[in-house]
PDB file of C-alpha atoms in Angstrom:
ATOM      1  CA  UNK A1278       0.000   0.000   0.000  1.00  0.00           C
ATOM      2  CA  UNK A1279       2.161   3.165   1.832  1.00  0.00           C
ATOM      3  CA  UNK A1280      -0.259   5.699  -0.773  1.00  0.00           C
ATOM      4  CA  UNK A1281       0.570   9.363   0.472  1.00  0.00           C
ATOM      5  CA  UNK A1282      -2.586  11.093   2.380  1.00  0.00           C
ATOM      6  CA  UNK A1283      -2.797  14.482   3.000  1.00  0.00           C
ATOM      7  CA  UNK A1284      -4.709  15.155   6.337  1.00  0.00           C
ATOM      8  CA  UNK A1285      -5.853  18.741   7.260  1.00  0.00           C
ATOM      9  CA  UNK A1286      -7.990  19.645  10.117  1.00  0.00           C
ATOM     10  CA  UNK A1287      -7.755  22.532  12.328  1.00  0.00           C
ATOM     11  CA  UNK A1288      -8.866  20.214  15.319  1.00  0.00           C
ATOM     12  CA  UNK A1289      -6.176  18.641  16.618  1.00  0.00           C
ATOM     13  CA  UNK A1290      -7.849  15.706  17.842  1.00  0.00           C
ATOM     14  CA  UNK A1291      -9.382  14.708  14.843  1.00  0.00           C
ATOM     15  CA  UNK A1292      -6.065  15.005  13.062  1.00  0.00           C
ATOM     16  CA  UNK A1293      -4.289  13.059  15.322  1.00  0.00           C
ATOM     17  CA  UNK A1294      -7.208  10.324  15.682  1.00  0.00           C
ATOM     18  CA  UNK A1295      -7.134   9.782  11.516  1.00  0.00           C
ATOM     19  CA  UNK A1296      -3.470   9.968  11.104  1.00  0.00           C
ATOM     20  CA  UNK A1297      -3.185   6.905  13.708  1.00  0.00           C
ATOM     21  CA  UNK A1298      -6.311   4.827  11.639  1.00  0.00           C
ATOM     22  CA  UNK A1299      -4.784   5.765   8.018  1.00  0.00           C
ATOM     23  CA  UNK A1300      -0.999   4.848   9.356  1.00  0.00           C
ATOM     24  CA  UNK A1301      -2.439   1.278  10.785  1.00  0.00           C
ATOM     25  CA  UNK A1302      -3.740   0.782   7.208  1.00  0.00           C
ATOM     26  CA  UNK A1303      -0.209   1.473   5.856  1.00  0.00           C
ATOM     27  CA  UNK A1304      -0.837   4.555   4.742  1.00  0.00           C
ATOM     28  CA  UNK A1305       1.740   7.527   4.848  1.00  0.00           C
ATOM     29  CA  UNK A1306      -0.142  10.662   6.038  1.00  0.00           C
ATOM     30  CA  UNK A1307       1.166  13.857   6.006  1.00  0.00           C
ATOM     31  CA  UNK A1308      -0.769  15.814   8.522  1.00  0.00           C
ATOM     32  CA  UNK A1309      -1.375  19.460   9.130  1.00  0.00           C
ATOM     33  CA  UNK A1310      -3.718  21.760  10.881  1.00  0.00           C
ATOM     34  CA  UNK A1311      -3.948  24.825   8.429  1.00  0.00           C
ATOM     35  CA  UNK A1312      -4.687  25.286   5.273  1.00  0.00           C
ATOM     36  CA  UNK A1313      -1.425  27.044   3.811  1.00  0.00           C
ATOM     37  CA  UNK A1314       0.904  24.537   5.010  1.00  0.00           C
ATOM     38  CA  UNK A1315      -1.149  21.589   3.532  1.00  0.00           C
ATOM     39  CA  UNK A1316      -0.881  23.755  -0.218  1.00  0.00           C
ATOM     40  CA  UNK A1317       2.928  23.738   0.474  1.00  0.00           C
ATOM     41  CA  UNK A1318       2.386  19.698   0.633  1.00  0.00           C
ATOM     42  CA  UNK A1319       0.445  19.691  -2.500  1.00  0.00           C
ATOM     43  CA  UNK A1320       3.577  21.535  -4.045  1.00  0.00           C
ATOM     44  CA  UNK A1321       5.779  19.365  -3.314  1.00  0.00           C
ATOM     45  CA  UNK A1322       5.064  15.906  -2.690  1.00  0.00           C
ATOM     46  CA  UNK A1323       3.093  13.319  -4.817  1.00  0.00           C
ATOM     47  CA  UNK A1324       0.041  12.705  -2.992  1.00  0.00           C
ATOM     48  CA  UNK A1325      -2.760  10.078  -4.051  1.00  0.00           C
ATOM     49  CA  UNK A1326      -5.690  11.842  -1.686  1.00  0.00           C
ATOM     50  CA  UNK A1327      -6.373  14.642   0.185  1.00  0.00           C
ATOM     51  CA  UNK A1328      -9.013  14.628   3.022  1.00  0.00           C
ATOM     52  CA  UNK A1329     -10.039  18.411   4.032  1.00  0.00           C
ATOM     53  CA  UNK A1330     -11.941  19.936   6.648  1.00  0.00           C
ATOM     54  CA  UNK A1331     -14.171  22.425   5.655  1.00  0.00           C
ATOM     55  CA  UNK A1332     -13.262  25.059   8.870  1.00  0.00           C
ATOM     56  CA  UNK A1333      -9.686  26.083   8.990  1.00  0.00           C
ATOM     57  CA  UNK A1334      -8.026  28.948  10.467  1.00  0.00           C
ATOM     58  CA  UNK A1335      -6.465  30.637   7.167  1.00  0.00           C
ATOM     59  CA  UNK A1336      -7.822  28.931   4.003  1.00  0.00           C
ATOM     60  CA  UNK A1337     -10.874  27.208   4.396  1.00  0.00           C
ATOM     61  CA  UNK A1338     -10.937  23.794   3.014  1.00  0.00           C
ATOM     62  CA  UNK A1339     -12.853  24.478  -0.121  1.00  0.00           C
ATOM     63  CA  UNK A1340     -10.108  26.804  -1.306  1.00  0.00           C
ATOM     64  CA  UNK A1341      -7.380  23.850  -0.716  1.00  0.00           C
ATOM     65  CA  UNK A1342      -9.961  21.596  -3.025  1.00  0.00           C
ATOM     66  CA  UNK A1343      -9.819  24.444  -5.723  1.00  0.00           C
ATOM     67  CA  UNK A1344      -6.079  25.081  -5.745  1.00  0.00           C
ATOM     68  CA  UNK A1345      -5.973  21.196  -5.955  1.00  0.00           C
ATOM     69  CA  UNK A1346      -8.020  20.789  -8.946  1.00  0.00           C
ATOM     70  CA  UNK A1347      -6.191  23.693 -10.925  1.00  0.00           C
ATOM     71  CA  UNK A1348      -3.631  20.823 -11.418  1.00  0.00           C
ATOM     72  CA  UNK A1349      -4.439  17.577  -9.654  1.00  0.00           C
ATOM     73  CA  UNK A1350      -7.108  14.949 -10.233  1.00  0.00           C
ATOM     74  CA  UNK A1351      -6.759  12.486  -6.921  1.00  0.00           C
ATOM     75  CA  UNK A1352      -9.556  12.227  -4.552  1.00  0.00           C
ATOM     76  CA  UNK A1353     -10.183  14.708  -2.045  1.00  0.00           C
ATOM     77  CA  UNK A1354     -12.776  14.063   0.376  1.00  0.00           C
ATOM     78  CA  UNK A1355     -14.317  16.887   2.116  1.00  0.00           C
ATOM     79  CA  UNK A1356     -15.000  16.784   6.044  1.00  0.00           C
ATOM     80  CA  UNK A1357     -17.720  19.628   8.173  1.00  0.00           C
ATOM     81  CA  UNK A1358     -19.291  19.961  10.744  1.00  0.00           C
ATOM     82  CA  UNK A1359     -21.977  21.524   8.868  1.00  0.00           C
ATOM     83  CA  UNK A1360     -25.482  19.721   7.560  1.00  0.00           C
ATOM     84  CA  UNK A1361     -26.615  22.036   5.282  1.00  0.00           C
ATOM     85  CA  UNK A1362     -27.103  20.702   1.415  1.00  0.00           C
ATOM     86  CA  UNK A1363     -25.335  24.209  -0.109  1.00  0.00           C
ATOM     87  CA  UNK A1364     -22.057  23.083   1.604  1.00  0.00           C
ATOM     88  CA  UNK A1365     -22.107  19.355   0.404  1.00  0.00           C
ATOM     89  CA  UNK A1366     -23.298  20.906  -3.334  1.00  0.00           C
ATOM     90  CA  UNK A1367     -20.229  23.356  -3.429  1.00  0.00           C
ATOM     91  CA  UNK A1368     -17.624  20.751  -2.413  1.00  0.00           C
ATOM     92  CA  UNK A1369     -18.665  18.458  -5.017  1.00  0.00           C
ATOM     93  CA  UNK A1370     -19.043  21.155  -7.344  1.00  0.00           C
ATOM     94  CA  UNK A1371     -15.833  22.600  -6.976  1.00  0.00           C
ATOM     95  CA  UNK A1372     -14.000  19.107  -7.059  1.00  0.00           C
ATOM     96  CA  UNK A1373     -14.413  17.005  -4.227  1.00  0.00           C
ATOM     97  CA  UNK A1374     -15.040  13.108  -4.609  1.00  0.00           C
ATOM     98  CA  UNK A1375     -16.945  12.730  -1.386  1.00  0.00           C
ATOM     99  CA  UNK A1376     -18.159  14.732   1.394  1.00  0.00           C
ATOM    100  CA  UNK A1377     -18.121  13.571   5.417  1.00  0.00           C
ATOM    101  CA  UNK A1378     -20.148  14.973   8.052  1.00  0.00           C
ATOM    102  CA  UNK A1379     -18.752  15.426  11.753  1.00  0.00           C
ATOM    103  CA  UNK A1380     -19.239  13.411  14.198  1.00  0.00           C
ATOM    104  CA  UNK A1381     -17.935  10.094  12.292  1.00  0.00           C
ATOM    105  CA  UNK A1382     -16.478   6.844  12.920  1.00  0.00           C
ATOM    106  CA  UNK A1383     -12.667   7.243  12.106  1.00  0.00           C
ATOM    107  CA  UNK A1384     -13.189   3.431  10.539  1.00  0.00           C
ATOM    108  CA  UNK A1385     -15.719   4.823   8.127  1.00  0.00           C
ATOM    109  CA  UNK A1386     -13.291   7.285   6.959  1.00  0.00           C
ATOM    110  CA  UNK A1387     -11.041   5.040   6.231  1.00  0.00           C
ATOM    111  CA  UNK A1388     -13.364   2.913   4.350  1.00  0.00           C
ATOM    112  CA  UNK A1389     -14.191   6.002   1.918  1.00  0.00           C
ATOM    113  CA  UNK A1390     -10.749   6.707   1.537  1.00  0.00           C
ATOM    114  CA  UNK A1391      -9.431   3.058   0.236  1.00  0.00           C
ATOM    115  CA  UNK A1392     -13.118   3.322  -1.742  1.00  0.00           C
ATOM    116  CA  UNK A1393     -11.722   6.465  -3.609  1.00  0.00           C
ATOM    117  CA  UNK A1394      -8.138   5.001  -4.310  1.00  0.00           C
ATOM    118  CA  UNK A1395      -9.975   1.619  -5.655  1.00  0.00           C
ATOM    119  CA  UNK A1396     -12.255   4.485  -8.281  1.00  0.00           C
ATOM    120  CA  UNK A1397      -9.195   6.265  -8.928  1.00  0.00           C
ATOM    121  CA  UNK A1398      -7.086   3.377  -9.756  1.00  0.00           C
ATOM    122  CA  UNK A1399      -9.910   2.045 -11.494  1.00  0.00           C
ATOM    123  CA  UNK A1400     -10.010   4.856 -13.573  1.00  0.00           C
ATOM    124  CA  UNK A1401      -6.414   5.310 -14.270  1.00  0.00           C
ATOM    125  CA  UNK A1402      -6.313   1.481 -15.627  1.00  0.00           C
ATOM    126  CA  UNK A1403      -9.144   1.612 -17.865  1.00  0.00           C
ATOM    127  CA  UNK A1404      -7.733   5.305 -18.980  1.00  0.00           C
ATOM    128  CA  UNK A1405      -5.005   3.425 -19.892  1.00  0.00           C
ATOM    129  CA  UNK A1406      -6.609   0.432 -21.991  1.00  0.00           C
ATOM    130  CA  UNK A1407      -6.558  -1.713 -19.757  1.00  0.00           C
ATOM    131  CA  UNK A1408      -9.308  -3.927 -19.151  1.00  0.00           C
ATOM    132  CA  UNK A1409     -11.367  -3.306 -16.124  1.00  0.00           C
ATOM    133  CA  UNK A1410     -14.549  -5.694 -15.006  1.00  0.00           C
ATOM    134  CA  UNK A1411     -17.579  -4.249 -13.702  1.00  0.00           C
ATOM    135  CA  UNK A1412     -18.380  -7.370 -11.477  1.00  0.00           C
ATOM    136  CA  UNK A1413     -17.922  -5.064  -8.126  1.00  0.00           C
ATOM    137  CA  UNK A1414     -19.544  -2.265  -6.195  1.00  0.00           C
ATOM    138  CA  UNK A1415     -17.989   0.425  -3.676  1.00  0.00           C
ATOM    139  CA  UNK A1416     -20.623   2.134  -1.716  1.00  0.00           C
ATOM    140  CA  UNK A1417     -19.203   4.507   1.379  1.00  0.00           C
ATOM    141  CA  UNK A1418     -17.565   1.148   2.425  1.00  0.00           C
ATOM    142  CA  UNK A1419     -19.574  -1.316   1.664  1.00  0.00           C
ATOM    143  CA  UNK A1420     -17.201  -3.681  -0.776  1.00  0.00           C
ATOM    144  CA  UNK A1421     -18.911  -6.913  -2.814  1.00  0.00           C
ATOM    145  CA  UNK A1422     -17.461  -8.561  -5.659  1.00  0.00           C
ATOM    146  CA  UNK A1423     -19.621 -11.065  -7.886  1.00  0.00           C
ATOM    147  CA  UNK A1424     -16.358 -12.754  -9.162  1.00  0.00           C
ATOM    148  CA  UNK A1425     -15.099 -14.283  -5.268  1.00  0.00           C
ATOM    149  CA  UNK A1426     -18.575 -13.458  -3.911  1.00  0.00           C
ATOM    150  CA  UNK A1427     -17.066 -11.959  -0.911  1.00  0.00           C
ATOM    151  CA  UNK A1428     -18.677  -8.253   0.804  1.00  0.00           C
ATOM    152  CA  UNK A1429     -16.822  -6.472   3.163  1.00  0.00           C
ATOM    153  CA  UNK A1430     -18.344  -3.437   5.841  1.00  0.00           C
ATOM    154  CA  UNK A1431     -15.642  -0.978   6.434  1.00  0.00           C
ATOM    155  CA  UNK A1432     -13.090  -4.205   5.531  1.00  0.00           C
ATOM    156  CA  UNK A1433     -14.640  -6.397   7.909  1.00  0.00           C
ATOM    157  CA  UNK A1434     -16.044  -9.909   5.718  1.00  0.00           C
ATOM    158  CA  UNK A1435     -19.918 -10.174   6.035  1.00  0.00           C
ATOM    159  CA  UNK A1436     -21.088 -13.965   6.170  1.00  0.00           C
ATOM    160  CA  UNK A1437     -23.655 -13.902   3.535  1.00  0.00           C
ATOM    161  CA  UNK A1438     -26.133 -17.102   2.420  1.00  0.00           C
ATOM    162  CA  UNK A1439     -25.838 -17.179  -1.346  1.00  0.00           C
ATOM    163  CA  UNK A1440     -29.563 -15.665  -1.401  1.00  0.00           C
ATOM    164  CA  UNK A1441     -28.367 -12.773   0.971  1.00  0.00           C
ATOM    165  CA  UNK A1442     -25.694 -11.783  -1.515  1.00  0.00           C
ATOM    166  CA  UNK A1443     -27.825 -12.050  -4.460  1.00  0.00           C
ATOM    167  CA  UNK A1444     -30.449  -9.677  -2.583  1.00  0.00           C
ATOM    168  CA  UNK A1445     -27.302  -7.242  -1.651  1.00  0.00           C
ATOM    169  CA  UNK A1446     -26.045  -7.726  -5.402  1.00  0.00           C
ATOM    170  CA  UNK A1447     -29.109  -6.889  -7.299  1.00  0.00           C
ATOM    171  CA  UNK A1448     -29.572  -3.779  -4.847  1.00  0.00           C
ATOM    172  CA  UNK A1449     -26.134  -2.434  -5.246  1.00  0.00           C
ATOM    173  CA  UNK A1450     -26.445  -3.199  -9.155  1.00  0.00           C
ATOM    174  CA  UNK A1451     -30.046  -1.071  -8.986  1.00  0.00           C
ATOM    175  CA  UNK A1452     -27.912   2.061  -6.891  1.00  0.00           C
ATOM    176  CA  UNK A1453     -29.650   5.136  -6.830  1.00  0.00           C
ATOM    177  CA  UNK A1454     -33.315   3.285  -7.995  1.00  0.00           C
ATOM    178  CA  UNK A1455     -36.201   1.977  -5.266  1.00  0.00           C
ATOM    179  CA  UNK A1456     -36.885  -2.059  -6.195  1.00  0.00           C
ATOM    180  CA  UNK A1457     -39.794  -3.087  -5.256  1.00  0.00           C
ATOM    181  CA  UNK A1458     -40.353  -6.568  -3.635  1.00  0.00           C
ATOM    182  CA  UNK A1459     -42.068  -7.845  -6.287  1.00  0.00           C
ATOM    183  CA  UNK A1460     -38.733  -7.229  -8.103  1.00  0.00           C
ATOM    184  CA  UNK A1461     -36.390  -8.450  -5.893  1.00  0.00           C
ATOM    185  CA  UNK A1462     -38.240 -11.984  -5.315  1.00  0.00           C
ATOM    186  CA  UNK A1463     -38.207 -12.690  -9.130  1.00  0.00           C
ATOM    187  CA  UNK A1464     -34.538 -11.582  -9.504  1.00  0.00           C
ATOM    188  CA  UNK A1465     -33.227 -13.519  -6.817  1.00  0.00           C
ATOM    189  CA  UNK A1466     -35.676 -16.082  -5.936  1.00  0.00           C
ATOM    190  CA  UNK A1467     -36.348 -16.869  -9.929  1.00  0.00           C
ATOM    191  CA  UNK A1468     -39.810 -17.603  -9.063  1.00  0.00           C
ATOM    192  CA  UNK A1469     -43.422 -15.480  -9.426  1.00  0.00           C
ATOM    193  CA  UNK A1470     -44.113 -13.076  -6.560  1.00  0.00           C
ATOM    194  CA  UNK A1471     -47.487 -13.581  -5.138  1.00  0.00           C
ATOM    195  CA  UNK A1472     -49.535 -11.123  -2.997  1.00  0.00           C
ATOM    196  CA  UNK A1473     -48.820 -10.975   1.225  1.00  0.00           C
ATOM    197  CA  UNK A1474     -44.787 -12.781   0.504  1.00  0.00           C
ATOM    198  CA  UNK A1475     -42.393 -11.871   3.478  1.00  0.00           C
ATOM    199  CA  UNK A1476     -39.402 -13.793   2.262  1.00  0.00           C
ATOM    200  CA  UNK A1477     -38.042 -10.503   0.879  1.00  0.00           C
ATOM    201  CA  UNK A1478     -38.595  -8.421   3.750  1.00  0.00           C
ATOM    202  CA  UNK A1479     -37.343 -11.272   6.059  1.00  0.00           C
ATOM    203  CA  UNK A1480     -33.734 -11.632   4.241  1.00  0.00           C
ATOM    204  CA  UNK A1481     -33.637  -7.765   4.482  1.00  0.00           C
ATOM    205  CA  UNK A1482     -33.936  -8.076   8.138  1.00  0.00           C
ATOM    206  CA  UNK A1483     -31.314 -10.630   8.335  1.00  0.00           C
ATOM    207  CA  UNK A1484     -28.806  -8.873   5.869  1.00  0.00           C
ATOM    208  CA  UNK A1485     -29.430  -5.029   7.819  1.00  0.00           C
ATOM    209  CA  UNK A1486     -28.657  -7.149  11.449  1.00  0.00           C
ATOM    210  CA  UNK A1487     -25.862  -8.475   9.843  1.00  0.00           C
ATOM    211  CA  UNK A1488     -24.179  -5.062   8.546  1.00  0.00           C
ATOM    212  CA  UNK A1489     -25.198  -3.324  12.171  1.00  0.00           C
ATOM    213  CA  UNK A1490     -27.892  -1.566  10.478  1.00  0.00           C
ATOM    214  CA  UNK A1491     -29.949   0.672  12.803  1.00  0.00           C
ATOM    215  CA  UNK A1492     -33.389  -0.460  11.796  1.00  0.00           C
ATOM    216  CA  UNK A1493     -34.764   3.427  12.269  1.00  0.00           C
ATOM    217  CA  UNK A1494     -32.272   4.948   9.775  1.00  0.00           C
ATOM    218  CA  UNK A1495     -30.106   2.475   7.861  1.00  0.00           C
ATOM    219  CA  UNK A1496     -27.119   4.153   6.115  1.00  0.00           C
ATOM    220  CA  UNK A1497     -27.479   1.527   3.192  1.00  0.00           C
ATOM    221  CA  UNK A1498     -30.425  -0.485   2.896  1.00  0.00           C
ATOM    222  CA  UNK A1499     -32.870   2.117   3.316  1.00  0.00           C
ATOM    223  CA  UNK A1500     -37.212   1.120   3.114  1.00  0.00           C
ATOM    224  CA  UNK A1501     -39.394   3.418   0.891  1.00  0.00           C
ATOM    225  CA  UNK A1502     -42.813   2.571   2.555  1.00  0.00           C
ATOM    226  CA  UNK A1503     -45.256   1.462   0.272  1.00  0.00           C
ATOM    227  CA  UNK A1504     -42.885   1.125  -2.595  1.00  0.00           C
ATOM    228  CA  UNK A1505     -39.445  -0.704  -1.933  1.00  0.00           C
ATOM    229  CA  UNK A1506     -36.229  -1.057  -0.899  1.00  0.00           C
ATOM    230  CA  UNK A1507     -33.367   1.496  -2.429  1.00  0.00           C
ATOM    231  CA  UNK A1508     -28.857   1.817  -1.438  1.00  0.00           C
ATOM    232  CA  UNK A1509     -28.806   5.701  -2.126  1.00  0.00           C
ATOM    233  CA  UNK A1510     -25.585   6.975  -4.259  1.00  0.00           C
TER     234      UNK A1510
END
């Protein structure tokens, strides 16, 4: 691994805490606390991501993202303590691959940032004519791969039936679009769905206890009442 990270956060803490998860990984971070001394970084050493916080003393973070993208294309992943929609629009806007609200699990982090390096290298291989498969999906962490039919959480191997990982398949495959159960029963089961059927929303169940899902407000498998079941992008 040993890909070069560029860390900035004015709160020490935070720096600290994802300088000692990245390093563990095998990444090398390079660290700093204001924004001018991370674009003296930029300047001189090769990075392969950048992960900014939004609030810094001198040069707030979407500045750093800017001056980044006049002559960079790694990730850069943005972090705030903010909530509102205008800040997450105009870091992704002006650049940014993917956008982190504080508080956070420093695991999670770490699971966007090997998600961005497996897109960018991704990208830089198929730029270059090389073949790439489309037989896996990286969603904020959540890893599964049709070819060994593993999934990995945040790196961590989920034991999946065959029927679980089909459900989780078609539903990553379907990103972005509600499937109803009607939909997901014929896909996976490969048999006609027929009125008052809870094998779909059973499996669900099983496959949310077995990611840790909070059953009020899953971050992936996510219930549209009435309709279906939908993994947001």
């Amino acid at each position: 691994m040993g890909e070069n990270i560029l860390v900035v956060d004015d709160e020490k803490e935070i720096a600290d805490l994802l300088e000692v998860y990245l390093k563990s990984d095998g990444y090398t971070v390079h660290k700093f606390y204001n924004g001018t001394e991370a674009l003296q970084c930029i300047e001189q050493t090769d990075l392969d991501l950048a992960v900014l916080d939004v609030m810094l003393p001198d040069i707030d973070g979407f500045r750093v993202c800017q001056k980044i993208r006049e002559r960079f294309y790694f990730p850069v992943i943005m972090l705030t303590a903010k909530v509102e929609d205008g800040d997450k629009i105009m870091g992704l806007t002006i650049g940014a691959d993917d956008y982190i609200t504080k508080p956070f699990n420093p695991l999670e982090v770490v699971a966007r940032v090997k998600t961005q390096l497996r897109r960018y290298t991704r990208y830089n291989l198929s730029a270059s004519g090389q073949s790439v498969e489309g037989n896996e999906y990286d969603i904020r962490g959540l890893w599964i791969n049709r070819d060994n039919h593993k999934c990995l959480l945040y790196d961590k191997e989920l034991s999946l039936t065959p029927i679980e990982f089909s459900l989780l398949w078609y539903l990553c495959e379907h990103q972005g679009m509600v499937v109803s159960s009607e939909e997901l029963f014929e896909a996976v089961w490969g048999e006609k769905y027929l009125g008052q059927n809870n094998t779909v929303m059973t499996h669900v169940g099983r496959l949310r206890e077995k990611m840790n899902e909070p059953a009020r407000n899953p971050r992936f498998i996510k219930t549209v009442w009435g309709v279906g079941y939908i993994i947001e992008k």
